[in-house]
RNA sequence: GCGGCGGUGGCGCAAUGGCGACGCAGCAGACUUAGGAUCUGUGGCCCCUGAUCGGGCUUGAGGGUUCGAAUCCCUUCCGCCGCACCA
């Protein structure tokens, strides 16, 4: 693999052949030239990057990749797939008269960098910056046309100054549900102060509240707020995590450690305020349906009703999507952590309490605390694993079903989750499978309130499962005021909701699965919060003048991790070890006072939530981004009502993390008037993965893929037979192929072509190093069609091309243009190959009027060789800014078309005919063709179908 | 379990109702001291033939619509990706 391929080394016989050595020379030369000339600089309408009036008046395209995380392992050939694709598309758009913004930064805060630093004993800043430098070298070798002036890393203080600034904007705002948008918190304070709006939770006026009380009230409104709600605590990582970072089976997405629920004071972002808008605005986005669907599922909007059940003097509010089944609610369930549990649990079991309800405990208090303790010690993994067996315990309390006045027992059970709805349900065992299972386990009554349509009877004693149907009719559901009997589900829902509303014991409501975003982490390597606490514990934002709040240089930056299974542990923030940094005296406008700094750091998503905006105006130290610049590149316009990046390419794994968070921040910044765009990314495209074969020996251990030999369809490593499976590419599987080695063997242009030719961009496919040579041959033939391999002289001539060549050329232009526009790079390359093969076969020197458009056709895909040939063809200007060729429609349609003559659908003959031939003429020509006559052999013709000019089908 | 996407030569794939694109591998030849370079040709399977010519079958499987289906419809199998005690 690493041996030099003689195919690509210089040949004595042809000193000017396109070889790896020549490619390396050409590529290095033009990369230097582009950097020196600023070829890929995209001018802004104003500011320090303004300039080049030739370009600035053009329509714009903002074409972006999901920026990379600079890992220590470096790149393998899978990483740059998306970067090459956006680069080709960006170059194509540039050749179509657009001012194209295309650059790449680095997402460099976060766990892996920290872990790498701990392992290697280097400071994360040192190792991360070294990794970035290494990655920059690897990427530059690929000839990506990035505007380097706009690149940055999220760890640069000049960048995270603005990440912190945005945090403060979010902290200092609240969501005005009437206006449906965020507003500065000062406006809310003014309303409280004037009495226009009552202060929730207090009877005293705003002016009479203490600073702590005011802070608590405002904390209930701020879009960034600290709260004590249960969070996902991951002892194995030593940090808390967002819901989005916990897998379905209750483990950390990174590291795969168990996650426990723990009550900890943590920072949150009130993303739930935006649930509706995050859902609705998806419609106008040009995103893959699969990703939209995932976001919709994650937001999880469901319509239903809230219903109050009385329990003594208390009220339990439940959320249900099936208020129509209210009459069938025969018991209730609270989540174990529900705050009403203590209040309603009596001292003793009611008379005649069923043994299975008590869990064998002497009192309800014992039973409840035992069950709660057991639930808390269980990780979500265990809870999931035991999902089939319904567990729970009776609280000893009864509620009243408001529909039929019946006393129904109240249970706690872990199949009801505190984090969804109100953390309490009315249980309708006849209509819900979970409730049915619980009812059977605890011998609870099951009242049939929906008429079964599947043949079963209405006696639920015979049932083996719940009957959950939206098609059936309601029965057994009437009281003195209302009857749902005979109604279909939808109507019954509406009627019962009206009744509940009129009685003041419920209302129609919309519930979301989405929960607020847990925003603090117990790590060193992240943005510090620009927050300090006074001696009363009240949080104060730092003024903008104190930003950036830089990470302190510390000796010990390692996270405090714990036994992964120990739920009783609690996190410790690395920054808290640094007393000098934590305890400060600051003047926040009321004289110098003592404060303690917040010691949590932001999650690694923070930096990627808004980076597209900073590309626009990367050096602005007075504003996040200049409004005029933002409007030019990102503003709403025809077909893009919410504005946003024109094309955003990246992996599908960010469907609900980065993409949801970034949308949220974008909307807040828009609401507060900082940006004109409402959505960050108008068009999203998910590239597939480059897979690689993994070879394992008999013990299942991966062996180096490069050392495996194939014999008769089997695979061998050092004589031992090994198995082959398709998997990911990576160091641990010993199958990584680096772009560096492919560049060394063939050059960057070949690598770019191969990655684009492998298949459609959105499909995953296996890497095959052997096949790369095919694209190298294309470039060799292209080169040979224009340059003499022996003398190095240009071979193009000034004669006119023949008709067939003109048609081949213009058909290719037409097809390649459409394919590059539609991101179908694989078929674009096939069409260029086809044209080049035609020219090779035709032989003879190439007319200049063919050679030049040929070079322009491939310029976006293989920019170095195109730039070199363009220069050799005598042009001083870079090929980068040439116009993409336009097909002449006269030559796109063939002068003669091959018409297929079928007999009973089988092709029997081909005729060369004019594209404008009439049906009659074509039929006559077909029927008189000698092959057709022979094939018919006198058989009677029943019918002739003519589709001029392409087809005649004769039915006998 | 629910939802989404997809099955085409040895391999990656092209073709959205009408000719199996393009590339790799393979085979044959040319140039060569040599070939893993380069160039030319070939290009799935079966039948017929001494060889041509010719004929038939092929897009996971089965059925349907149509003059004609990889493409549209129904049934079914397999693979990948989401979601999953969400009330």
Coordinates of N, CA, C and O in Angstrom, one line a residue, chain A residues 488-555:
Chain A
X488 N -68.0 8.6 17.9 CA -66.6 8.2 17.5 C -65.6 9.0 18.4 O -65.9 10.0 19.0
X489 N -64.4 8.4 18.4 CA -63.4 9.0 19.3 C -63.2 10.5 19.2 O -63.2 11.2 20.3
X490 N -63.0 11.0 18.0 CA -62.7 12.4 17.9 C -63.8 13.3 18.5 O -63.6 14.3 19.2
X491 N -65.1 12.9 18.2 CA -66.2 13.7 18.7 C -66.3 13.6 20.2 O -66.5 14.6 20.9
X492 N -66.1 12.4 20.7 CA -66.1 12.2 22.2 C -65.0 13.0 22.9 O -65.3 13.6 23.9
X493 N -63.9 13.1 22.3 CA -62.8 13.9 22.8 C -63.2 15.3 23.0 O -63.1 16.0 24.0
X494 N -63.8 15.9 21.9 CA -64.2 17.3 21.9 C -65.2 17.5 22.9 O -65.2 18.5 23.7
X495 N -66.2 16.6 23.0 CA -67.3 16.9 23.9 C -66.9 16.8 25.3 O -67.3 17.6 26.2
X496 N -66.1 15.8 25.7 CA -65.7 15.7 27.1 C -64.7 16.8 27.5 O -64.8 17.3 28.6
X497 N -63.9 17.3 26.5 CA -63.0 18.4 26.8 C -63.9 19.7 27.1 O -63.6 20.4 28.0
X498 N -64.9 19.9 26.3 CA -65.8 21.0 26.6 C -66.4 20.9 28.0 O -66.5 21.9 28.7
X499 N -66.8 19.7 28.3 CA -67.5 19.5 29.6 C -66.5 19.8 30.7 O -66.8 20.5 31.7
X500 N -65.3 19.3 30.6 CA -64.2 19.5 31.6 C -63.9 21.0 31.8 O -63.8 21.5 32.9
X501 N -63.9 21.7 30.7 CA -63.6 23.1 30.7 C -64.7 23.8 31.4 O -64.4 24.7 32.3
X502 N -65.9 23.5 31.0 CA -67.1 24.2 31.6 C -67.1 23.9 33.1 O -67.5 24.8 33.9
X503 N -66.7 22.7 33.6 CA -66.8 22.4 35.0 C -65.5 23.0 35.7 O -65.4 22.8 36.9
X504 N -64.6 23.5 35.0 CA -63.4 24.0 35.6 C -62.4 23.0 36.1 O -61.6 23.2 37.0
X505 N -62.5 21.8 35.6 CA -61.7 20.7 36.1 C -60.7 20.1 35.0 O -60.2 19.0 35.2
X506 N -60.6 20.9 34.0 CA -59.7 20.4 32.9 C -59.8 21.3 31.7 O -60.6 22.3 31.7
X507 N -58.9 21.1 30.8 CA -58.9 21.9 29.6 C -58.1 21.1 28.5 O -57.3 20.3 28.8
X508 N -58.5 21.5 27.2 CA -57.7 20.9 26.2 C -56.3 21.5 26.2 O -56.1 22.7 26.5
X509 N -55.3 20.7 25.9 CA -53.9 21.2 26.0 C -53.0 20.5 25.0 O -53.4 19.4 24.5
X510 N -51.9 21.1 24.8 CA -50.9 20.4 24.0 C -49.7 20.1 24.8 O -49.2 21.0 25.6
X511 N -49.2 18.9 24.7 CA -48.1 18.5 25.5 C -46.9 18.2 24.6 O -47.1 17.7 23.5
X512 N -45.7 18.5 25.1 CA -44.5 18.2 24.3 C -43.6 17.3 25.1 O -43.5 17.3 26.3
X513 N -43.0 16.4 24.3 CA -42.0 15.5 24.8 C -40.7 16.2 25.1 O -39.9 15.8 26.0
X514 N -40.4 17.2 24.3 CA -39.2 18.0 24.5 C -39.0 18.5 25.9 O -40.0 19.0 26.5
X515 N -37.9 18.4 26.5 CA -37.6 19.0 27.8 C -36.5 20.1 27.7 O -35.8 20.1 26.7
X516 N -36.4 20.9 28.7 CA -35.4 21.9 28.6 C -34.0 21.3 28.5 O -33.8 20.2 28.9
X517 N -33.1 22.1 28.0 CA -31.8 21.7 27.6 C -30.9 21.9 28.8 O -30.6 23.0 29.2
X518 N -30.3 20.8 29.3 CA -29.4 20.9 30.4 C -28.1 21.4 29.9 O -27.4 20.8 29.0
X519 N -27.6 22.6 30.4 CA -26.6 23.3 29.7 C -25.3 23.4 30.5 O -24.3 23.9 29.9
X520 N -25.2 22.8 31.7 CA -23.9 22.9 32.4 C -23.2 21.5 32.5 O -23.9 20.5 32.5
X521 N -21.9 21.6 32.5 CA -21.1 20.3 32.5 C -20.0 20.5 33.6 O -19.5 21.6 33.8
X522 N -19.6 19.4 34.2 CA -18.6 19.5 35.2 C -17.2 19.1 34.5 O -16.7 18.1 34.8
X523 N -16.8 20.0 33.6 CA -15.6 19.7 32.9 C -14.7 21.0 33.0 O -15.2 22.0 33.3
X524 N -13.5 20.8 32.6 CA -12.6 21.9 32.5 C -12.7 22.5 31.0 O -12.8 23.7 30.9
X525 N -12.7 21.6 30.0 CA -12.4 22.1 28.7 C -13.7 22.5 28.0 O -14.3 21.8 27.1
X526 N -14.2 23.7 28.4 CA -15.4 24.2 27.8 C -15.5 25.7 28.2 O -14.6 26.2 28.9
X527 N -16.4 26.4 27.6 CA -16.6 27.8 27.9 C -17.0 28.1 29.3 O -18.0 27.5 29.7
X528 N -16.3 28.9 30.1 CA -16.7 29.3 31.4 C -18.0 30.1 31.3 O -18.2 30.9 30.4
X529 N -18.9 29.9 32.3 CA -20.1 30.8 32.3 C -19.7 32.2 32.8 O -19.0 32.3 33.8
X530 N -20.2 33.2 32.1 CA -19.9 34.6 32.5 C -20.9 35.0 33.6 O -21.6 36.0 33.5
X531 N -20.9 34.2 34.7 CA -21.8 34.4 35.8 C -21.0 34.4 37.1 O -20.1 33.5 37.3
X532 N -21.4 35.3 38.0 CA -20.8 35.2 39.4 C -21.9 35.3 40.4 O -23.0 35.8 40.1
X533 N -21.7 34.8 41.6 CA -22.7 34.8 42.6 C -22.3 35.7 43.8 O -21.1 35.7 44.2
X534 N -23.2 36.5 44.3 CA -22.9 37.3 45.4 C -23.0 36.5 46.7 O -23.3 35.3 46.7
X535 N -22.9 37.2 47.8 CA -22.8 36.5 49.1 C -24.2 35.9 49.4 O -24.2 34.9 50.2
X536 N -25.3 36.4 48.8 CA -26.6 35.8 49.0 C -26.9 34.6 48.1 O -27.9 34.1 48.1
X537 N -25.9 34.4 47.2 CA -26.1 33.3 46.2 C -26.9 33.7 45.0 O -27.3 32.9 44.2
X538 N -27.1 35.0 44.8 CA -27.8 35.5 43.7 C -26.8 35.6 42.5 O -25.7 36.1 42.6
X539 N -27.3 35.1 41.3 CA -26.4 35.1 40.1 C -26.4 36.4 39.5 O -27.5 37.1 39.3
X540 N -25.2 36.9 39.1 CA -25.1 38.1 38.3 C -24.4 37.9 37.0 O -23.4 37.2 37.0
X541 N -24.9 38.5 36.0 CA -24.1 38.3 34.7 C -23.0 39.3 34.7 O -23.0 40.4 35.2
X542 N -21.9 38.8 34.1 CA -20.7 39.7 33.9 C -21.1 40.7 32.8 O -21.8 40.4 31.8
X543 N -20.6 42.0 32.9 CA -20.8 42.9 31.8 C -20.0 42.6 30.6 O -19.0 41.9 30.7
X544 N -20.5 43.0 29.5 CA -19.8 42.7 28.2 C -18.3 43.1 28.2 O -17.5 42.4 27.6
X545 N -18.0 44.1 29.0 CA -16.6 44.6 29.0 C -15.7 43.6 29.7 O -14.5 43.6 29.5
X546 N -16.3 42.7 30.4 CA -15.4 41.6 31.1 C -15.3 40.4 30.3 O -14.7 39.4 30.7
X547 N -15.8 40.4 29.1 CA -15.7 39.2 28.2 C -14.5 39.4 27.3 O -14.2 40.5 26.9
X548 N -13.8 38.3 26.9 CA -14.2 37.0 27.3 C -13.7 36.7 28.7 O -12.7 37.2 29.1
X549 N -14.4 35.8 29.4 CA -14.0 35.3 30.6 C -13.1 34.1 30.3 O -13.7 33.0 29.9
X550 N -11.8 34.2 30.3 CA -11.0 33.1 29.9 C -10.8 32.0 30.9 O -10.9 32.2 32.1
X551 N -10.6 30.8 30.4 CA -10.4 29.6 31.2 C -9.1 29.9 31.9 O -8.1 30.3 31.3
X552 N -9.0 29.6 33.2 CA -7.8 29.8 34.0 C -6.8 28.7 33.6 O -7.2 27.6 33.3
X553 N -5.5 29.0 33.6 CA -4.5 28.0 33.4 C -4.4 27.3 34.7 O -4.1 27.8 35.7
X554 N -4.6 26.0 34.7 CA -4.6 25.2 35.9 C -3.7 24.0 35.8 O -3.4 23.5 34.7
X555 N -3.3 23.5 36.9 CA -2.4 22.3 37.0 C -3.3 21.1 36.7 O -2.9 20.2 35.9

